[in-house]
PDB file of C-alpha atoms and ligand atoms in Angstrom:
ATOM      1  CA  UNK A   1      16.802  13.481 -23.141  1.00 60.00           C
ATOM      2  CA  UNK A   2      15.671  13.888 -19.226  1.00 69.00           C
ATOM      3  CA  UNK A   3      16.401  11.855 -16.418  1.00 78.00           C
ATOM      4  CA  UNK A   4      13.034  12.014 -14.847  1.00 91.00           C
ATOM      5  CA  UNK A   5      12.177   8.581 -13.920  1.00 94.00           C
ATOM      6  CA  UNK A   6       8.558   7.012 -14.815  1.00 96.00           C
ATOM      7  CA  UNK A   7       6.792   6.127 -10.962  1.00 97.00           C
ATOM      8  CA  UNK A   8       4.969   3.062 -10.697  1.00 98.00           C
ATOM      9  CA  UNK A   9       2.571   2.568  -7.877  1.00 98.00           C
ATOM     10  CA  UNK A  10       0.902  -0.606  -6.559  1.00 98.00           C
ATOM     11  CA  UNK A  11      -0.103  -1.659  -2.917  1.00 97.00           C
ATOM     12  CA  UNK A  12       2.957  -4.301  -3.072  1.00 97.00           C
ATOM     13  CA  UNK A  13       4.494  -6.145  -5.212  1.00 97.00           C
ATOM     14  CA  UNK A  14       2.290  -6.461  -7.432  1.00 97.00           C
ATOM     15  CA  UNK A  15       3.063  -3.572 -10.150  1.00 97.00           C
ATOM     16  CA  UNK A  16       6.419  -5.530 -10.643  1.00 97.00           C
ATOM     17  CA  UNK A  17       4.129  -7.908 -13.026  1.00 95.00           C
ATOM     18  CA  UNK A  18       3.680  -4.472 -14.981  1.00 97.00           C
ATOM     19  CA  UNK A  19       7.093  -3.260 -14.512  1.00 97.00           C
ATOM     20  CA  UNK A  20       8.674  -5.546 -16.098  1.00 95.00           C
ATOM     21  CA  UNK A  21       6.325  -5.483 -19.872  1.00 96.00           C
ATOM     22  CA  UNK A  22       7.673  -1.428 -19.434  1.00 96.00           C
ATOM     23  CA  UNK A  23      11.208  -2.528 -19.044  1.00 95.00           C
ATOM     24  CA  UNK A  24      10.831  -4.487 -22.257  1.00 95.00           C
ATOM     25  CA  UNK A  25       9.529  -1.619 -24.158  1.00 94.00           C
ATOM     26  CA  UNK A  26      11.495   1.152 -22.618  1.00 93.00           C
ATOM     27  CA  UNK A  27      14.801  -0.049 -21.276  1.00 91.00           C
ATOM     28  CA  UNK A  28      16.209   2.924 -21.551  1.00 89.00           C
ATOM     29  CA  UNK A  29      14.161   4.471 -18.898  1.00 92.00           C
ATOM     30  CA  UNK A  30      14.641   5.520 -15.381  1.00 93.00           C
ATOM     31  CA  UNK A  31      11.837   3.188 -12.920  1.00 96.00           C
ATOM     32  CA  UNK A  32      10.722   4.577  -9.537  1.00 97.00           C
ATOM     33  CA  UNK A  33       8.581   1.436  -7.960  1.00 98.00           C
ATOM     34  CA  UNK A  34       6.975   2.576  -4.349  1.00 98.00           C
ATOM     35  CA  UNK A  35       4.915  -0.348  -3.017  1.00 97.00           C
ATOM     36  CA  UNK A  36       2.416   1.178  -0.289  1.00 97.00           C
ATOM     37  CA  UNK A  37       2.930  -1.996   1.772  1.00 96.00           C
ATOM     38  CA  UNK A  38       2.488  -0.256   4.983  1.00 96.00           C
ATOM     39  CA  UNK A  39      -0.875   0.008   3.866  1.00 97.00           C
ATOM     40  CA  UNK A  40      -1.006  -3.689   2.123  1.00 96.00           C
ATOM     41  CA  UNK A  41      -3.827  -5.166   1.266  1.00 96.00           C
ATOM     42  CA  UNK A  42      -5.467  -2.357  -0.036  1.00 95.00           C
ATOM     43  CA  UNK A  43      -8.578  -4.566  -0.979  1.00 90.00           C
ATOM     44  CA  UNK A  44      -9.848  -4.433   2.539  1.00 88.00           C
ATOM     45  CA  UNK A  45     -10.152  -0.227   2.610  1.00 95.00           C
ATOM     46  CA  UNK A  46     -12.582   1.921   3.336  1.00 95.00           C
ATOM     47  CA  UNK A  47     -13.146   4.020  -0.069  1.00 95.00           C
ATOM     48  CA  UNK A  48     -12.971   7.433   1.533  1.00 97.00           C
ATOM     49  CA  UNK A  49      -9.435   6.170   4.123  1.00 97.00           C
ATOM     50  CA  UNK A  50      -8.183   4.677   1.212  1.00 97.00           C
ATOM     51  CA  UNK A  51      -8.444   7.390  -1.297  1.00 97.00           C
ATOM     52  CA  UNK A  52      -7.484  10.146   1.094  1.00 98.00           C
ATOM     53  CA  UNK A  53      -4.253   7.959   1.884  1.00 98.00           C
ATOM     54  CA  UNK A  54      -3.348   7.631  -2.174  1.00 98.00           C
ATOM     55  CA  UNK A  55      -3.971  10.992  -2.255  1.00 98.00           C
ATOM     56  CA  UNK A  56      -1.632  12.615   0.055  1.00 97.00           C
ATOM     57  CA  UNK A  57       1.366  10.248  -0.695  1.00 97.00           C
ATOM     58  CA  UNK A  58       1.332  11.546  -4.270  1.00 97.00           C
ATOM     59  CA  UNK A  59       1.760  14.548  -3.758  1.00 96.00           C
ATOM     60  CA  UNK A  60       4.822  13.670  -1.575  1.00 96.00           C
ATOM     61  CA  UNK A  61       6.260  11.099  -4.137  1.00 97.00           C
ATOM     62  CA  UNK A  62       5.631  13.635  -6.611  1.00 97.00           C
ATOM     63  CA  UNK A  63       7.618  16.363  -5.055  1.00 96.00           C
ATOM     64  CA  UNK A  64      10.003  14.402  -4.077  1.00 95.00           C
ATOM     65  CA  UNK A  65      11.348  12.026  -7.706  1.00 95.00           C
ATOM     66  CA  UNK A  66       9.810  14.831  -9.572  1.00 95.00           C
ATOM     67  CA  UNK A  67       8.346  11.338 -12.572  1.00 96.00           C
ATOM     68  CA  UNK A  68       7.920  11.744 -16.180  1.00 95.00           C
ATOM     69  CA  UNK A  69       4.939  10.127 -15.821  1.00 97.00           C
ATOM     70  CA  UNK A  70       3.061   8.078 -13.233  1.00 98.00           C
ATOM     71  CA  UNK A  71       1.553   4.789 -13.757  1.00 98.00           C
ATOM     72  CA  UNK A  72      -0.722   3.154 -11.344  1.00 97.00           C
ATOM     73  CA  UNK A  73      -1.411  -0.514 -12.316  1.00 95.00           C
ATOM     74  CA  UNK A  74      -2.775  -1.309  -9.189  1.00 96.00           C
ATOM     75  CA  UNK A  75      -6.628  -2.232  -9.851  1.00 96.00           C
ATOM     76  CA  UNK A  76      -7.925  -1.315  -6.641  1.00 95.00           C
ATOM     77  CA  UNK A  77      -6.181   1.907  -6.478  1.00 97.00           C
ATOM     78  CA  UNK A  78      -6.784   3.080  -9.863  1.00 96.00           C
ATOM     79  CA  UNK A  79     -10.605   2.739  -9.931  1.00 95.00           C
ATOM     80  CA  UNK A  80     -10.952   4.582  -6.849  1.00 96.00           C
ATOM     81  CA  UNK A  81      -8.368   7.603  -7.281  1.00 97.00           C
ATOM     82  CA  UNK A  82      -7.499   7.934 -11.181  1.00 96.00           C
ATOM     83  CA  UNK A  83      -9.821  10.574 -11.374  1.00 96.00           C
ATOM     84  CA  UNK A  84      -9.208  12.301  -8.476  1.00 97.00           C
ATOM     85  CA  UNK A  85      -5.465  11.917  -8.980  1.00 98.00           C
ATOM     86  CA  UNK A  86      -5.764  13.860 -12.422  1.00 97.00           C
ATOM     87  CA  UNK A  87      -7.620  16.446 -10.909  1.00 98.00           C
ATOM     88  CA  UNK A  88      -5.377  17.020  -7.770  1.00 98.00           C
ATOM     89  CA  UNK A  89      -1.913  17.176  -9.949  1.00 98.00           C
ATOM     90  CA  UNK A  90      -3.438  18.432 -13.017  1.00 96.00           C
ATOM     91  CA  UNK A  91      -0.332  18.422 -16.120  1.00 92.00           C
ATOM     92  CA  UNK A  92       1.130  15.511 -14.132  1.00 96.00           C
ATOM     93  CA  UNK A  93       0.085  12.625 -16.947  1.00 97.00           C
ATOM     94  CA  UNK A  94      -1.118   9.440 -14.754  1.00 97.00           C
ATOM     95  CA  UNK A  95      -1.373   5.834 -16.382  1.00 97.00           C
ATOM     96  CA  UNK A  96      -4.652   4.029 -14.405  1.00 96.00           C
ATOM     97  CA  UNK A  97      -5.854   0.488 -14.985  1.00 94.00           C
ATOM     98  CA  UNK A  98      -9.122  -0.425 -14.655  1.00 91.00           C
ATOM     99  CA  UNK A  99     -10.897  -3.768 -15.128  1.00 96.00           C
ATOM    100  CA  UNK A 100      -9.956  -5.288 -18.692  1.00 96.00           C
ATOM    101  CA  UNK A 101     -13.777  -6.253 -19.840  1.00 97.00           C
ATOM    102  CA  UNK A 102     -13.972  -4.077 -22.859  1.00 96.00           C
ATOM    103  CA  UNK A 103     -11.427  -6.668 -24.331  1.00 96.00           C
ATOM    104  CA  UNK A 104     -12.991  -9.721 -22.407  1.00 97.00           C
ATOM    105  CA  UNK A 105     -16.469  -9.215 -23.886  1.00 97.00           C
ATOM    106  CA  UNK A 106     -14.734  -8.493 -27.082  1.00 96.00           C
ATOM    107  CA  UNK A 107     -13.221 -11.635 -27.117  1.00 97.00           C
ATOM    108  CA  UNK A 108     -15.660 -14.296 -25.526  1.00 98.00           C
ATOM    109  CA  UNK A 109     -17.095 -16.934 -27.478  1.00 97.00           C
ATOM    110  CA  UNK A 110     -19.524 -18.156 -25.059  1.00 98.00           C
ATOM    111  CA  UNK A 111     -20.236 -14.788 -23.329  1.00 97.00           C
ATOM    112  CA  UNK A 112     -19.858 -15.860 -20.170  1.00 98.00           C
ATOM    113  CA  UNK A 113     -16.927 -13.830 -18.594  1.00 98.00           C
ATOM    114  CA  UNK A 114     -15.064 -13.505 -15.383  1.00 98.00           C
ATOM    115  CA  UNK A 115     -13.481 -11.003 -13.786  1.00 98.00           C
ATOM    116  CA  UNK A 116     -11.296 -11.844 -10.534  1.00 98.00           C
ATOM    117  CA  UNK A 117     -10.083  -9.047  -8.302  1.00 97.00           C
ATOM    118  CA  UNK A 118      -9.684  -7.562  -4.703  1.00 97.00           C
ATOM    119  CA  UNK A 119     -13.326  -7.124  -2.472  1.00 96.00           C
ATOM    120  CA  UNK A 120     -12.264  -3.487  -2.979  1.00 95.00           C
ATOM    121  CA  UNK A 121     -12.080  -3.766  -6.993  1.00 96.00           C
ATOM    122  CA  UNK A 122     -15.232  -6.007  -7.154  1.00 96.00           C
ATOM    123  CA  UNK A 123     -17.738  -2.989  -5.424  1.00 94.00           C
ATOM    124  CA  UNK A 124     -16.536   0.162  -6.982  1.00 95.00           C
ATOM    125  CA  UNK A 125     -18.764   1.949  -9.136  1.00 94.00           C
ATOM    126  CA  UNK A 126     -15.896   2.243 -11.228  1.00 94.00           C
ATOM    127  CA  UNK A 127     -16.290  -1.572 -12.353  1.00 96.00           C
ATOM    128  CA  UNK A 128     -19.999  -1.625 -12.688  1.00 95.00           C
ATOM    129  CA  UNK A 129     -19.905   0.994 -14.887  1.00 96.00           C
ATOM    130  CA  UNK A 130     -17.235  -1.241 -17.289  1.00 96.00           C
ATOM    131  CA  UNK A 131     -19.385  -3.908 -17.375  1.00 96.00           C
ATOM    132  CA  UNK A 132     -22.988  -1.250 -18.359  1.00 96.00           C
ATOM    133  CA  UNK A 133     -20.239   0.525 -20.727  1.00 96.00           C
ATOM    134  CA  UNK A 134     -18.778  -2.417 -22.642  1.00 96.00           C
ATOM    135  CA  UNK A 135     -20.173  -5.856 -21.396  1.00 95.00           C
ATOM    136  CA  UNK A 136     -23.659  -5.469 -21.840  1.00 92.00           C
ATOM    137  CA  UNK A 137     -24.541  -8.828 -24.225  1.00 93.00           C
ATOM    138  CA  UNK A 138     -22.675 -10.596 -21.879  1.00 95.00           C
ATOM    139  CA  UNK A 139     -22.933 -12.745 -18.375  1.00 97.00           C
ATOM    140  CA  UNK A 140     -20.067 -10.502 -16.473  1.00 97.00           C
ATOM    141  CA  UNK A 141     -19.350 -12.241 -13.266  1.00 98.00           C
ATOM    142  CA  UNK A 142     -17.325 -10.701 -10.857  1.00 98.00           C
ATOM    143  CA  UNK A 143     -15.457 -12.544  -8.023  1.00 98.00           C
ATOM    144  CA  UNK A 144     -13.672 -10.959  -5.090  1.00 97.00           C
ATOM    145  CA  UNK A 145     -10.521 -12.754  -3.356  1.00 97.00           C
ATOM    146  CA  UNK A 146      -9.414 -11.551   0.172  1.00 95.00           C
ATOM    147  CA  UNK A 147      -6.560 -14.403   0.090  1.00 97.00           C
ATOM    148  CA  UNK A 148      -4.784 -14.116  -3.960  1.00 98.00           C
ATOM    149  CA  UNK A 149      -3.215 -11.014  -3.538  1.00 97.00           C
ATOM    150  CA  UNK A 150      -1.167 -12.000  -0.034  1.00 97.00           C
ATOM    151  CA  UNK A 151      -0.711 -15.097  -1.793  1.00 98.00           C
ATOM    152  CA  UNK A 152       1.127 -13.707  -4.233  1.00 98.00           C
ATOM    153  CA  UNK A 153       3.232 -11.564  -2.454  1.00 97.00           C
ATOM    154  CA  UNK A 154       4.371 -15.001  -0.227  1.00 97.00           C
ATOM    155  CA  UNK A 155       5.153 -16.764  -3.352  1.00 97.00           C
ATOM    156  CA  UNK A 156       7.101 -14.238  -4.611  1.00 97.00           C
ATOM    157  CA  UNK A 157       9.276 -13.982  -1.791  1.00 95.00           C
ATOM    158  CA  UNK A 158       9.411 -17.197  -0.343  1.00 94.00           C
ATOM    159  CA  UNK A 159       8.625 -19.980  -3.142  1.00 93.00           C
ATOM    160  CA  UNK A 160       5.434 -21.204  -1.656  1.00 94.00           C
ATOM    161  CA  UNK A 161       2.025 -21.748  -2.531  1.00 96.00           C
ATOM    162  CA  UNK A 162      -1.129 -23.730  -1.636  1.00 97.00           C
ATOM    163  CA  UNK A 163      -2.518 -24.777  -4.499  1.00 97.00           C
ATOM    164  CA  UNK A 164      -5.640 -25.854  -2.711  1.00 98.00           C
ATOM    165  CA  UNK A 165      -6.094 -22.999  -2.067  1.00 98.00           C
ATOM    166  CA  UNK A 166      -5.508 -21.343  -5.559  1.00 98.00           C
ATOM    167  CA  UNK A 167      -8.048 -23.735  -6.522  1.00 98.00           C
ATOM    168  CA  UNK A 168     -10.949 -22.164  -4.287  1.00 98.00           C
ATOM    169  CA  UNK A 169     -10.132 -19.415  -4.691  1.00 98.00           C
ATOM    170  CA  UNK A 170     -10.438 -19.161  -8.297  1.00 98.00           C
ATOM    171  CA  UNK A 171     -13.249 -21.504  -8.171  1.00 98.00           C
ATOM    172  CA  UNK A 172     -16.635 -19.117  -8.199  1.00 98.00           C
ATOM    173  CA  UNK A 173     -15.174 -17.798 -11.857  1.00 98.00           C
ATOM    174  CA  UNK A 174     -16.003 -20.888 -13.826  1.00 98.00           C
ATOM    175  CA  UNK A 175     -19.742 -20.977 -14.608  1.00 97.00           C
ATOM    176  CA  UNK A 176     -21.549 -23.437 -16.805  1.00 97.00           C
ATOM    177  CA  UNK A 177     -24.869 -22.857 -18.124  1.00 94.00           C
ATOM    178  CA  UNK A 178     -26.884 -24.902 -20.803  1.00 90.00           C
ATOM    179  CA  UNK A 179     -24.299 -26.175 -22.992  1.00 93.00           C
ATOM    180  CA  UNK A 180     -22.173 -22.798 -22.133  1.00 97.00           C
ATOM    181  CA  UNK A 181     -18.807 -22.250 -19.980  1.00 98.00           C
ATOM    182  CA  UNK A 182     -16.623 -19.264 -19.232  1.00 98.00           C
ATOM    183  CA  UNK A 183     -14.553 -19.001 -21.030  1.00 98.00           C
ATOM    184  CA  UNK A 184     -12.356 -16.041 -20.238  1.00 98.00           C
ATOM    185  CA  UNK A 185     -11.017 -15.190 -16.679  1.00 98.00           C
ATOM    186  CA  UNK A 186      -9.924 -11.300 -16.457  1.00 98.00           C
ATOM    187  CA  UNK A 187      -6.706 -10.853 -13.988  1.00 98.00           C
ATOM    188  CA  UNK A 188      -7.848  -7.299 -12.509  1.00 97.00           C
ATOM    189  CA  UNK A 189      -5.027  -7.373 -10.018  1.00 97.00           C
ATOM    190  CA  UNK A 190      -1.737  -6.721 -10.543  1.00 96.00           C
ATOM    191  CA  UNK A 191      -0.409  -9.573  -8.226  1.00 97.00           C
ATOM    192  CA  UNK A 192      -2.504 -12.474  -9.788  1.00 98.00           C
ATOM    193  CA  UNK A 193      -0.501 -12.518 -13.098  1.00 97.00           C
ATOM    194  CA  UNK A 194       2.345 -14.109 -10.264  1.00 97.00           C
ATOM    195  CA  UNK A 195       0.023 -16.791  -9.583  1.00 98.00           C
ATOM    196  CA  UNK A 196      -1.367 -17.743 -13.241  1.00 98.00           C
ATOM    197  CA  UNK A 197       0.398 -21.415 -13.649  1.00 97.00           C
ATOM    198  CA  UNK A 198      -1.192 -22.553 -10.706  1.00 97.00           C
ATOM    199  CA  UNK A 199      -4.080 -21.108 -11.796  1.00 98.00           C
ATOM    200  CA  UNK A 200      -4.492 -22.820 -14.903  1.00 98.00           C
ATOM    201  CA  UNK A 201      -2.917 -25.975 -13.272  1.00 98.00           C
ATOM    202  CA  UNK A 202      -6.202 -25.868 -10.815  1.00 98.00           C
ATOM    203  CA  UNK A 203      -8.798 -24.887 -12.788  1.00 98.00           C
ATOM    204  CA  UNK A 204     -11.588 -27.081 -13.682  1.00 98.00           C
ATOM    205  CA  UNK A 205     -11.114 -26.274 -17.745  1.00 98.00           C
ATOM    206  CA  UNK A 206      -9.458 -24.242 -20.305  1.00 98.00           C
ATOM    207  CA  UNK A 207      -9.625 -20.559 -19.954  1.00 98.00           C
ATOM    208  CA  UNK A 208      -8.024 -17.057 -21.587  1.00 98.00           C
ATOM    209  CA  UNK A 209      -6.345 -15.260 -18.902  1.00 98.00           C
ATOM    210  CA  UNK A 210      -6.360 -11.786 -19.296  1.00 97.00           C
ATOM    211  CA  UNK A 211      -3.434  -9.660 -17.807  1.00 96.00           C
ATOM    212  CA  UNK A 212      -3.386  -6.402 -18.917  1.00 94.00           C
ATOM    213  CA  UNK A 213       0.569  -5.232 -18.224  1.00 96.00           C
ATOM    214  CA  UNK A 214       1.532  -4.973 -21.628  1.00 95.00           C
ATOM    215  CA  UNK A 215      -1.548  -3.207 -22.588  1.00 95.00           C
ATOM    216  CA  UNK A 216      -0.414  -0.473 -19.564  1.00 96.00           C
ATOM    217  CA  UNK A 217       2.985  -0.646 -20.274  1.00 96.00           C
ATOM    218  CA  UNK A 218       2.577   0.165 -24.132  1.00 96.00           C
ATOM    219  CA  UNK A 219      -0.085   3.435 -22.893  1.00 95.00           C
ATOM    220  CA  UNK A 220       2.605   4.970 -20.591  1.00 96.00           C
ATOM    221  CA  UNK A 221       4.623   4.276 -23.419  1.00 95.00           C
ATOM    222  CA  UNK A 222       2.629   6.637 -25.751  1.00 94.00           C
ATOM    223  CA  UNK A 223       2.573   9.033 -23.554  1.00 93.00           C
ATOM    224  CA  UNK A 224       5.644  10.037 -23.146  1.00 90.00           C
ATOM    225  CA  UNK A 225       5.853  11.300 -26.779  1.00 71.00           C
ATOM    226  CA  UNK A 226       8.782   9.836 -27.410  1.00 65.00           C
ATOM    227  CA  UNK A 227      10.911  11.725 -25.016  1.00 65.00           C
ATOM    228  CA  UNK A 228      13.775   9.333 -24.244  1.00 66.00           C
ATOM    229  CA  UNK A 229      15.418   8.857 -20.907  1.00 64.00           C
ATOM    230  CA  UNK A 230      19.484   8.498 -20.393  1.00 61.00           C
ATOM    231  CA  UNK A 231      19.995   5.753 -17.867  1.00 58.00           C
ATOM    232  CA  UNK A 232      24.184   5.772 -17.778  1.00 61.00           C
ATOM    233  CA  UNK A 233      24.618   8.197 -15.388  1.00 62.00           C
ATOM    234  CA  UNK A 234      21.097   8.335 -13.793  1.00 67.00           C
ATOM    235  CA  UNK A 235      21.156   5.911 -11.215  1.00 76.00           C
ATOM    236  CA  UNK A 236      19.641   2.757 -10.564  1.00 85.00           C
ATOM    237  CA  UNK A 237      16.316   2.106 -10.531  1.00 94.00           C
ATOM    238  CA  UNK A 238      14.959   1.885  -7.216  1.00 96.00           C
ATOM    239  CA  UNK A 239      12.045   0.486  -5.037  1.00 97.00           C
ATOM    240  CA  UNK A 240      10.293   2.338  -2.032  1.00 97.00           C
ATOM    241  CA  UNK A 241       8.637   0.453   0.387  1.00 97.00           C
ATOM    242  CA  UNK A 242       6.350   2.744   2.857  1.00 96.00           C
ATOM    243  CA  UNK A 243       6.729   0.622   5.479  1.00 95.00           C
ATOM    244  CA  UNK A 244      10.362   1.064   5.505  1.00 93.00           C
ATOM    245  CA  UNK A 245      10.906  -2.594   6.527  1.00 90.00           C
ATOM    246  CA  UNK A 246      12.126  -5.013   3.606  1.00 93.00           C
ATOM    247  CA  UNK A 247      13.345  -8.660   4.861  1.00 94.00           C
ATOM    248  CA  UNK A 248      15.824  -9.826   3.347  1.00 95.00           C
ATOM    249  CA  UNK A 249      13.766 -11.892   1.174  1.00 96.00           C
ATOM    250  CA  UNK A 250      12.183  -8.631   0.219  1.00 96.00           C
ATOM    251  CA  UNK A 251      15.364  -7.483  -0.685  1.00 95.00           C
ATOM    252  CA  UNK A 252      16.681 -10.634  -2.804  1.00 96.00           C
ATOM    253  CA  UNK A 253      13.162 -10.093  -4.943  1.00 97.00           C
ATOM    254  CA  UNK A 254      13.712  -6.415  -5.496  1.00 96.00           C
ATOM    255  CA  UNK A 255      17.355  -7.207  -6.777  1.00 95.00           C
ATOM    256  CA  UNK A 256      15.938  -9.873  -9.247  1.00 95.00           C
ATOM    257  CA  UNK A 257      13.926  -7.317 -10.731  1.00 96.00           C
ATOM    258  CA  UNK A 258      17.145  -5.081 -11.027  1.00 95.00           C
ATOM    259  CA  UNK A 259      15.669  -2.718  -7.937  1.00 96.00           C
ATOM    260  CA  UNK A 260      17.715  -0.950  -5.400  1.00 94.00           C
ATOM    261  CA  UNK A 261      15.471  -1.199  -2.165  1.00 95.00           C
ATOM    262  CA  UNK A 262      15.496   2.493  -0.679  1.00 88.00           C
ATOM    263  CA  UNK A 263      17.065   3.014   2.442  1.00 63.00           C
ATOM    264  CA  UNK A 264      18.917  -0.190   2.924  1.00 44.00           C
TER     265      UNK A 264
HETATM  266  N1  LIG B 301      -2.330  -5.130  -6.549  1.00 79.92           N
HETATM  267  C1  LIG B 301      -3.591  -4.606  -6.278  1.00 79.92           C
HETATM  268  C2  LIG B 301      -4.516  -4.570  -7.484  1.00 79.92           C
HETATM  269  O1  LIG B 301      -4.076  -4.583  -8.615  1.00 79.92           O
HETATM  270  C3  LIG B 301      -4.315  -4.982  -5.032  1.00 79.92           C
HETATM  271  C4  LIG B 301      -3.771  -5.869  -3.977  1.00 79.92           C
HETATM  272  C5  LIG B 301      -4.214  -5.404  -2.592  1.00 79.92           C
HETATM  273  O2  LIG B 301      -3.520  -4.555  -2.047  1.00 79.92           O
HETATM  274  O3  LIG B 301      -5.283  -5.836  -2.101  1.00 79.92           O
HETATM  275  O4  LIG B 301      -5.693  -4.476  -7.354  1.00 79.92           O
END
């Protein structure tokens, strides 16, 4: 038994699309959700800024929840600082996300694949090295949105989207060539899975989505050995926002995901 709560880590609001696959497989566990939204959008960063920011907050919110386990489902985080993470807090077990193309190119019929993500996931080396590793027979075609991510995060809070403009965005992903069309759309941010019915609502045909939370939620999952956590007398689960502002429709979300907004 231990009350040491799992961490999960995203830029926003975003990780809450994860969160809740992990509260379906472990309900009996303690959640710790910080959302770096002083810092929000982290798709815009500077590598080194950005990294050197992750960095240091960890080794506060370590120190300070003391977490089983630490999962980062954030895209754009976790291909920048996974490794670096694991190296900095080494015996600390860390749960990244990268880029799901391994199972995209897996999967595709026509071989012509998608992935849509932040500017910040799109350049990392981290991603261009999934696609050499894994997606090699196939046309990979990677599409950066600076507007999904803060789109989510209004949707989420206050109801609305333009679905105009979920419809451009999401337009550069669908390719035809010959008598060939993608056919498979990665989500490689955690906010987009938010957004997915107006995605398939606006887009020009059929696709697989691909949202990886379960697939993340089921690997923290394994790693914690089957150590079980007592929630009774433990707590609530809570949410940390960096900024240390939450509206109160920031609020009314966090309670709707059963989260006790730090410091309010
Ligand atoms: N939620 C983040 C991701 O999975 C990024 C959103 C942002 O901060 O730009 O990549």
């Amino acid at each position: 038994m231990t009350d040491r709560p799992i961490l999960m880590f995203d830029s926003g609001i975003g990780g809450l699309t994860v969160l809740r696959e992990a509260r379906v497989l472990m309900p009996e566990r303690r959640f710790v959700y910080v959302a770096d939204d002083a810092a929000f959008p982290y798709g815009a960063w500077e590598e080194p800024a950005l990294k050197a920011r992750i960095l240091d907050l960890f080794g506060r919110l370590l120190e300070r929840f003391d977490p089983e386990i630490s999962v980062i489902p954030c895209n754009t985080a976790s291909t920048l600082v996974i490794d670096a993470l694991r190296q900095a807090f080494p015996g600390h077990p860390f749960v990244g996300t990268v880029p799901a193309i391994k199972p995209a190119a897996e999967r595709t019929r026509s071989g012509l694949v998608s992935v849509l993500a932040t500017p910040g996931t799109v350049k990392r080396q981290y991603t261009r090295d999934l696609i050499t590793q894994w997606a090699t027979k196939c046309h990979v075609r990677l599409v950066g949105s600076d507007r999904l991510a803060q789109m989510a995060e209004t949707y989420m809070r206050d109801g609305f989207v333009d679905e105009q403009a979920v419809k451009d965005e999401i337009a550069p992903c669908f390719i035809e060539q010959d008598d060939r069309r993608t056919d498979i759309v990665v989500l490689a941010c955690t906010h987009y899975p938010f957004l997915v019915n107006r995605m398939r609502k606006t887009a020009p045909w059929p696709v697989d989505w691909i949202d990886p939370a379960e697939a993340i939620a089921r690997r923290a999952l394994s790693l914690l050995n089957g150590s079980r956590g007592r929630r009774d007398d433990a707590g609530p689960d809570i949410a940390v926002f960096t900024s240390k502002r939450t509206d109160f429709a920031t609020r009314r979300l966090m309670q709707g995901f059963g989260l006790a907004v730090e410091g309010t």
